[in-house]
Tab-separated table of C-alpha atoms in Angstrom:
chain	number	residue	atom	x	y	z
J	1	MET	CA	0.000	0.000	0.000
J	2	THR	CA	1.436	3.339	-1.054
J	3	LEU	CA	1.688	6.376	1.202
J	4	THR	CA	-1.132	8.100	-0.699
J	5	GLN	CA	-3.411	5.092	-0.249
J	6	GLN	CA	-2.592	4.975	3.466
J	7	ARG	CA	-3.538	8.625	3.821
J	8	LYS	CA	-6.806	8.081	1.955
J	9	LEU	CA	-7.620	5.072	4.131
J	10	LYS	CA	-6.823	7.047	7.263
J	11	THR	CA	-9.059	9.888	6.082
J	12	ILE	CA	-11.916	7.462	5.402
J	13	LEU	CA	-11.558	5.773	8.801
J	14	VAL	CA	-11.437	9.098	10.622
J	15	GLY	CA	-14.512	10.251	8.704
J	16	LEU	CA	-16.418	7.075	9.547
J	17	ALA	CA	-15.478	7.407	13.212
J	18	ALA	CA	-16.624	11.039	13.259
J	19	TRP	CA	-19.948	10.171	11.615
J	20	THR	CA	-20.478	7.279	14.025
J	21	VAL	CA	-19.953	9.511	17.056
J	22	ALA	CA	-22.155	12.217	15.533
J	23	LEU	CA	-24.999	9.762	14.885
J	24	LEU	CA	-24.746	8.348	18.415
J	25	LEU	CA	-24.966	11.850	19.859
J	26	PHE	CA	-27.845	12.790	17.562
J	27	PHE	CA	-29.890	9.633	18.124
J	28	PRO	CA	-31.503	10.738	21.447
J	29	ILE	CA	-32.635	13.972	19.794
J	30	PHE	CA	-34.044	12.041	16.834
J	31	TRP	CA	-35.871	9.612	19.140
J	32	MET	CA	-37.301	12.457	21.218
J	33	PHE	CA	-38.501	14.145	18.026
J	34	ILE	CA	-40.352	11.131	16.606
J	35	THR	CA	-41.783	10.220	20.037
J	36	SER	CA	-43.375	13.665	20.262
J	37	PHE	CA	-45.599	12.690	17.310
J	38	LYS	CA	-46.784	9.425	18.886
J	39	THR	CA	-49.677	8.687	21.200
J	40	GLU	CA	-48.883	7.707	24.787
J	41	LEU	CA	-49.556	4.038	23.995
J	42	GLN	CA	-47.279	4.141	20.973
J	43	ALA	CA	-44.549	5.912	23.001
J	44	ILE	CA	-44.343	3.108	25.575
J	45	SER	CA	-44.953	0.177	23.229
J	46	VAL	CA	-42.470	-2.705	23.250
J	47	PRO	CA	-40.852	-3.177	20.807
J	48	PRO	CA	-40.728	0.514	19.828
J	49	GLN	CA	-42.759	1.493	16.796
J	50	LEU	CA	-40.732	3.084	14.022
J	51	PHE	CA	-43.672	3.362	11.642
J	52	PHE	CA	-46.815	5.026	12.944
J	53	GLU	CA	-49.428	7.616	12.066
J	54	PRO	CA	-48.107	10.938	13.435
J	55	THR	CA	-50.303	13.205	15.538
J	56	LEU	CA	-49.986	16.818	16.699
J	57	GLU	CA	-52.155	16.230	19.752
J	58	ASN	CA	-49.211	16.334	22.166
J	59	PHE	CA	-48.101	19.770	20.993
J	60	SER	CA	-51.558	21.259	21.386
J	61	ILE	CA	-51.849	19.757	24.892
J	62	VAL	CA	-48.464	21.200	25.867
J	63	GLN	CA	-49.508	24.667	24.710
J	64	GLU	CA	-52.876	24.472	26.503
J	65	ARG	CA	-51.480	23.055	29.729
J	66	SER	CA	-48.163	24.857	30.053
J	67	ASP	CA	-48.377	28.106	28.044
J	68	TYR	CA	-45.284	27.443	25.958
J	69	LEU	CA	-44.890	31.041	24.801
J	70	LYS	CA	-44.687	32.351	28.369
J	71	HIS	CA	-41.970	29.868	29.336
J	72	ALA	CA	-40.104	30.523	26.085
J	73	TRP	CA	-40.160	34.271	26.779
J	74	ASN	CA	-38.793	33.657	30.283
J	75	SER	CA	-35.956	31.594	28.771
J	76	VAL	CA	-35.145	34.329	26.264
J	77	VAL	CA	-35.122	37.084	28.903
J	78	THR	CA	-33.026	35.174	31.434
J	79	SER	CA	-30.556	33.745	28.902
J	80	PHE	CA	-29.890	36.970	27.014
J	81	GLY	CA	-30.088	39.116	30.143
J	82	ALA	CA	-27.568	36.975	32.028
J	83	THR	CA	-25.252	36.871	29.004
J	84	ILE	CA	-25.252	40.648	28.567
J	85	LEU	CA	-24.663	41.242	32.282
J	86	ALA	CA	-21.859	38.644	32.374
J	87	LEU	CA	-20.133	40.222	29.368
J	88	VAL	CA	-20.337	43.679	30.936
J	89	ILE	CA	-18.533	42.324	33.999
J	90	ALA	CA	-16.182	39.891	32.245
J	91	ILE	CA	-14.790	42.140	29.508
J	92	PRO	CA	-13.060	44.641	31.864
J	93	ALA	CA	-11.934	41.794	34.140
J	94	ALA	CA	-10.419	39.779	31.284
J	95	TYR	CA	-8.852	42.917	29.776
J	96	SER	CA	-7.137	43.903	33.033
J	97	MET	CA	-5.804	40.390	33.645
J	98	ALA	CA	-4.642	39.937	30.047
J	99	PHE	CA	-2.818	43.268	29.634
J	100	PHE	CA	-2.021	44.302	33.209
J	101	PRO	CA	-1.245	40.972	34.914
J	102	GLY	CA	-0.114	40.845	38.501
J	103	LYS	CA	1.596	38.254	40.630
J	104	ARG	CA	-1.752	36.666	41.551
J	105	THR	CA	-3.446	36.820	38.155
J	106	LYS	CA	-3.064	33.092	37.422
J	107	ASP	CA	-4.148	32.257	40.966
J	108	ILE	CA	-7.273	34.369	40.552
J	109	LEU	CA	-8.105	32.685	37.231
J	110	LEU	CA	-7.657	29.236	38.741
J	111	TRP	CA	-9.746	30.206	41.753
J	112	MET	CA	-12.544	31.445	39.487
J	113	LEU	CA	-12.458	28.213	37.514
J	114	SER	CA	-12.409	26.151	40.712
J	115	THR	CA	-15.837	27.543	41.648
J	116	LYS	CA	-17.259	25.499	38.752
J	117	MET	CA	-16.076	22.340	40.520
J	118	LEU	CA	-18.429	22.918	43.442
J	119	PRO	CA	-21.701	20.965	43.118
J	120	ALA	CA	-24.579	23.383	42.717
J	121	VAL	CA	-26.601	21.589	45.393
J	122	GLY	CA	-23.859	22.475	47.900
J	123	VAL	CA	-24.857	26.154	47.809
J	124	LEU	CA	-28.574	25.677	47.194
J	125	VAL	CA	-29.705	26.459	50.756
J	126	PRO	CA	-27.819	29.766	51.208
J	127	ILE	CA	-28.754	30.985	47.732
J	128	TYR	CA	-32.388	30.023	48.287
J	129	ILE	CA	-32.453	31.908	51.613
J	130	LEU	CA	-30.824	34.986	50.067
J	131	SER	CA	-33.275	34.907	47.157
J	132	ARG	CA	-36.191	34.605	49.573
J	133	ASP	CA	-35.004	37.435	51.823
J	134	TYR	CA	-34.413	39.807	48.887
J	135	GLY	CA	-37.643	38.940	47.092
J	136	LEU	CA	-35.937	37.233	44.149
J	137	LEU	CA	-37.725	33.887	44.316
J	138	ASP	CA	-39.729	33.109	41.183
J	139	SER	CA	-38.393	36.232	39.459
J	140	LYS	CA	-36.541	36.634	36.188
J	141	LEU	CA	-34.095	39.011	37.874
J	142	GLY	CA	-33.129	36.310	40.364
J	143	LEU	CA	-32.415	33.834	37.566
J	144	VAL	CA	-30.443	36.439	35.622
J	145	ILE	CA	-28.180	37.015	38.639
J	146	ILE	CA	-27.684	33.292	39.253
J	147	PHE	CA	-27.011	32.524	35.571
J	148	THR	CA	-24.534	35.409	35.423
J	149	LEU	CA	-22.581	34.125	38.406
J	150	MET	CA	-22.774	30.576	37.076
J	151	ASN	CA	-21.196	31.398	33.700
J	152	LEU	CA	-18.903	34.261	34.693
J	153	PRO	CA	-15.776	32.099	35.302
J	154	ILE	CA	-16.052	30.451	31.874
J	155	ILE	CA	-16.685	33.769	30.113
J	156	VAL	CA	-13.719	35.456	31.822
J	157	TRP	CA	-11.435	32.540	30.927
J	158	MET	CA	-12.507	32.540	27.280
J	159	LEU	CA	-12.139	36.293	26.866
J	160	PHE	CA	-8.809	36.251	28.712
J	161	SER	CA	-7.477	33.615	26.291
J	162	TYR	CA	-8.728	35.589	23.303
J	163	PHE	CA	-7.321	38.921	24.510
J	164	LYS	CA	-3.935	37.304	25.127
J	165	ASP	CA	-3.752	36.352	21.436
J	166	LEU	CA	-4.250	39.928	20.198
J	167	PRO	CA	-1.180	41.495	18.535
J	168	LYS	CA	0.798	43.373	21.189
J	169	GLU	CA	2.152	45.815	18.590
J	170	ILE	CA	-1.282	47.348	18.007
J	171	LEU	CA	-1.785	47.958	21.717
J	172	GLU	CA	1.687	49.437	22.087
J	173	ALA	CA	1.017	51.789	19.166
J	174	ALA	CA	-2.220	52.946	20.823
J	175	ARG	CA	-0.381	53.630	24.070
J	176	MET	CA	2.288	55.621	22.268
J	177	ASP	CA	-0.481	57.735	20.749
J	178	GLY	CA	-1.643	58.579	24.261
J	179	ALA	CA	-4.564	56.179	24.619
J	180	THR	CA	-5.756	55.629	28.185
J	181	PRO	CA	-6.579	52.099	29.360
J	182	TRP	CA	-10.274	52.874	28.822
J	183	ASP	CA	-9.660	54.157	25.293
J	184	GLU	CA	-7.469	51.135	24.593
J	185	MET	CA	-10.165	48.717	25.722
J	186	VAL	CA	-13.089	50.440	23.997
J	187	LYS	CA	-11.455	51.683	20.782
J	188	VAL	CA	-8.809	49.029	20.156
J	189	VAL	CA	-9.451	45.768	22.030
J	190	LEU	CA	-13.223	45.540	21.599
J	191	PRO	CA	-13.263	46.184	17.805
J	192	LEU	CA	-10.551	43.557	17.359
J	193	SER	CA	-12.420	41.097	19.573
J	194	VAL	CA	-15.949	41.308	18.174
J	195	GLY	CA	-15.814	37.732	16.876
J	196	GLY	CA	-14.486	36.349	20.141
J	197	ILE	CA	-16.984	38.249	22.258
J	198	ALA	CA	-19.835	37.117	19.995
J	199	SER	CA	-18.855	33.458	20.182
J	200	THR	CA	-18.439	33.700	23.962
J	201	GLY	CA	-21.879	35.260	24.247
J	202	LEU	CA	-23.411	32.531	22.078
J	203	LEU	CA	-21.950	29.817	24.277
J	204	SER	CA	-23.238	31.599	27.386
J	205	ILE	CA	-26.739	31.791	25.917
J	206	VAL	CA	-26.723	28.050	25.230
J	207	LEU	CA	-25.556	27.273	28.782
J	208	CYS	CA	-28.205	29.548	30.317
J	209	TRP	CA	-30.958	28.146	28.084
J	210	ASN	CA	-30.179	24.569	29.154
J	211	GLU	CA	-29.768	25.252	32.876
J	212	ALA	CA	-32.349	23.270	34.839
J	213	PHE	CA	-31.162	22.957	38.458
J	214	TRP	CA	-31.569	26.591	39.470
J	215	SER	CA	-34.669	27.056	37.333
J	216	LEU	CA	-36.446	24.237	39.164
J	217	ASN	CA	-35.396	25.336	42.650
J	218	LEU	CA	-35.788	29.116	42.387
J	219	THR	CA	-38.941	29.459	40.263
J	220	ALA	CA	-42.528	28.301	40.500
J	221	SER	CA	-44.743	29.747	37.797
J	222	GLU	CA	-44.096	33.403	36.960
J	223	ALA	CA	-40.421	33.165	35.970
J	224	ALA	CA	-40.211	29.457	35.106
J	225	PRO	CA	-38.264	28.925	31.847
J	226	LEU	CA	-38.604	26.058	29.410
J	227	THR	CA	-36.477	23.674	31.480
J	228	ALA	CA	-38.995	23.982	34.329
J	229	MET	CA	-41.852	23.405	31.878
J	230	ILE	CA	-40.260	20.124	30.765
J	231	ALA	CA	-39.884	18.943	34.356
J	232	SER	CA	-43.587	19.530	34.985
J	233	TYR	CA	-44.378	16.495	32.824
J	234	SER	CA	-42.772	14.226	35.405
J	235	SER	CA	-45.420	13.611	38.041
J	236	PRO	CA	-46.243	11.097	40.800
J	237	GLU	CA	-48.629	9.451	38.339
J	238	GLY	CA	-45.686	8.634	36.077
J	239	LEU	CA	-43.956	9.948	32.988
J	240	PHE	CA	-46.068	10.942	30.015
J	241	TRP	CA	-43.453	10.096	27.415
J	242	ALA	CA	-45.193	11.502	24.351
J	243	LYS	CA	-46.114	14.800	25.995
J	244	LEU	CA	-42.695	15.001	27.669
J	245	SER	CA	-41.058	14.515	24.266
J	246	ALA	CA	-43.276	17.176	22.715
J	247	ALA	CA	-42.398	19.646	25.483
J	248	SER	CA	-38.695	18.797	25.124
J	249	THR	CA	-38.851	19.233	21.349
J	250	LEU	CA	-40.478	22.656	21.711
J	251	ALA	CA	-37.873	23.645	24.297
J	252	CYS	CA	-34.883	22.384	22.310
J	253	ALA	CA	-35.960	23.581	18.863
J	254	PRO	CA	-35.146	27.309	19.296
J	255	ILE	CA	-31.673	26.755	20.756
J	256	VAL	CA	-30.841	23.947	18.297
J	257	ILE	CA	-31.765	26.182	15.346
J	258	PHE	CA	-29.898	29.078	16.943
J	259	GLY	CA	-26.827	26.911	17.487
J	260	TRP	CA	-26.989	25.512	13.957
J	261	PHE	CA	-26.796	28.971	12.390
J	262	CYS	CA	-24.068	30.047	14.833
J	263	GLN	CA	-22.030	26.837	14.860
J	264	LYS	CA	-18.937	28.510	13.388
J	265	GLN	CA	-18.856	31.065	16.183
J	266	LEU	CA	-19.522	28.404	18.820
J	267	VAL	CA	-16.618	26.262	17.627
J	268	GLN	CA	-14.377	29.309	17.581
J	269	GLY	CA	-15.359	30.132	21.138
J	270	LEU	CA	-14.711	26.597	22.363
J	271	THR	CA	-11.213	26.566	20.827
J	272	PHE	CA	-9.959	29.929	22.119
J	273	GLY	CA	-6.325	29.640	23.059
J	274	ALA	CA	-6.053	26.077	21.753
J	275	VAL	CA	-3.707	27.113	18.942
J	276	LYS	CA	-0.968	29.613	19.644
């Protein structure tokens, strides 16, 4: 076998492996999607039915029972609100640590990242009490604050890695022209970092949209997002698989479509600092 043939074979094998992993990851979404068009009897039938007469009954029941549009609006407000607030805080923090590092800069970054290692349930009681005392239970503002704090370490790390890769010569030229740190950040760093900031924001929106733990524990009805709506279909009477799948499909569809159109930016955000 020649070297060219070996390379072609390697390319084919790598492609097959990638497609296999992709299909395995996509299969649960596909199964959820087709189950949402089944009746409850068809959803729990053994063996599973691959060919059936689809119905839209589950979607209409979800809308009547759960008010999908209200929960979707809550998800939009909390996800975008938390992302904007996190970026407002993270951009100056990442800028200062990237261009004016101190002796403890790396320690601070590691400490911020270490907060993600703490199980969320470990701080549930104090956060619940604080939310109750300050009137933030079942409020979109309360979720925005929690989502901001939840994603802030990741956002700071991503922006820090991106800022570190900016050409130092441009920043030095701005300083020689008399630019203040504020001018440097607003007029030089931010225009050069629009792509990185956008991809970081997109990733934050996805993480906020999919967050379920805090949504279930800090909301009841008024501020409940789509993740809380999905959980409502698990009851003491059992799981209503068809309706649960319909609710999950309605909840996942917006963010899946959003992620599909923004996949280039999401991949860029996930690989910040990977290649120097």
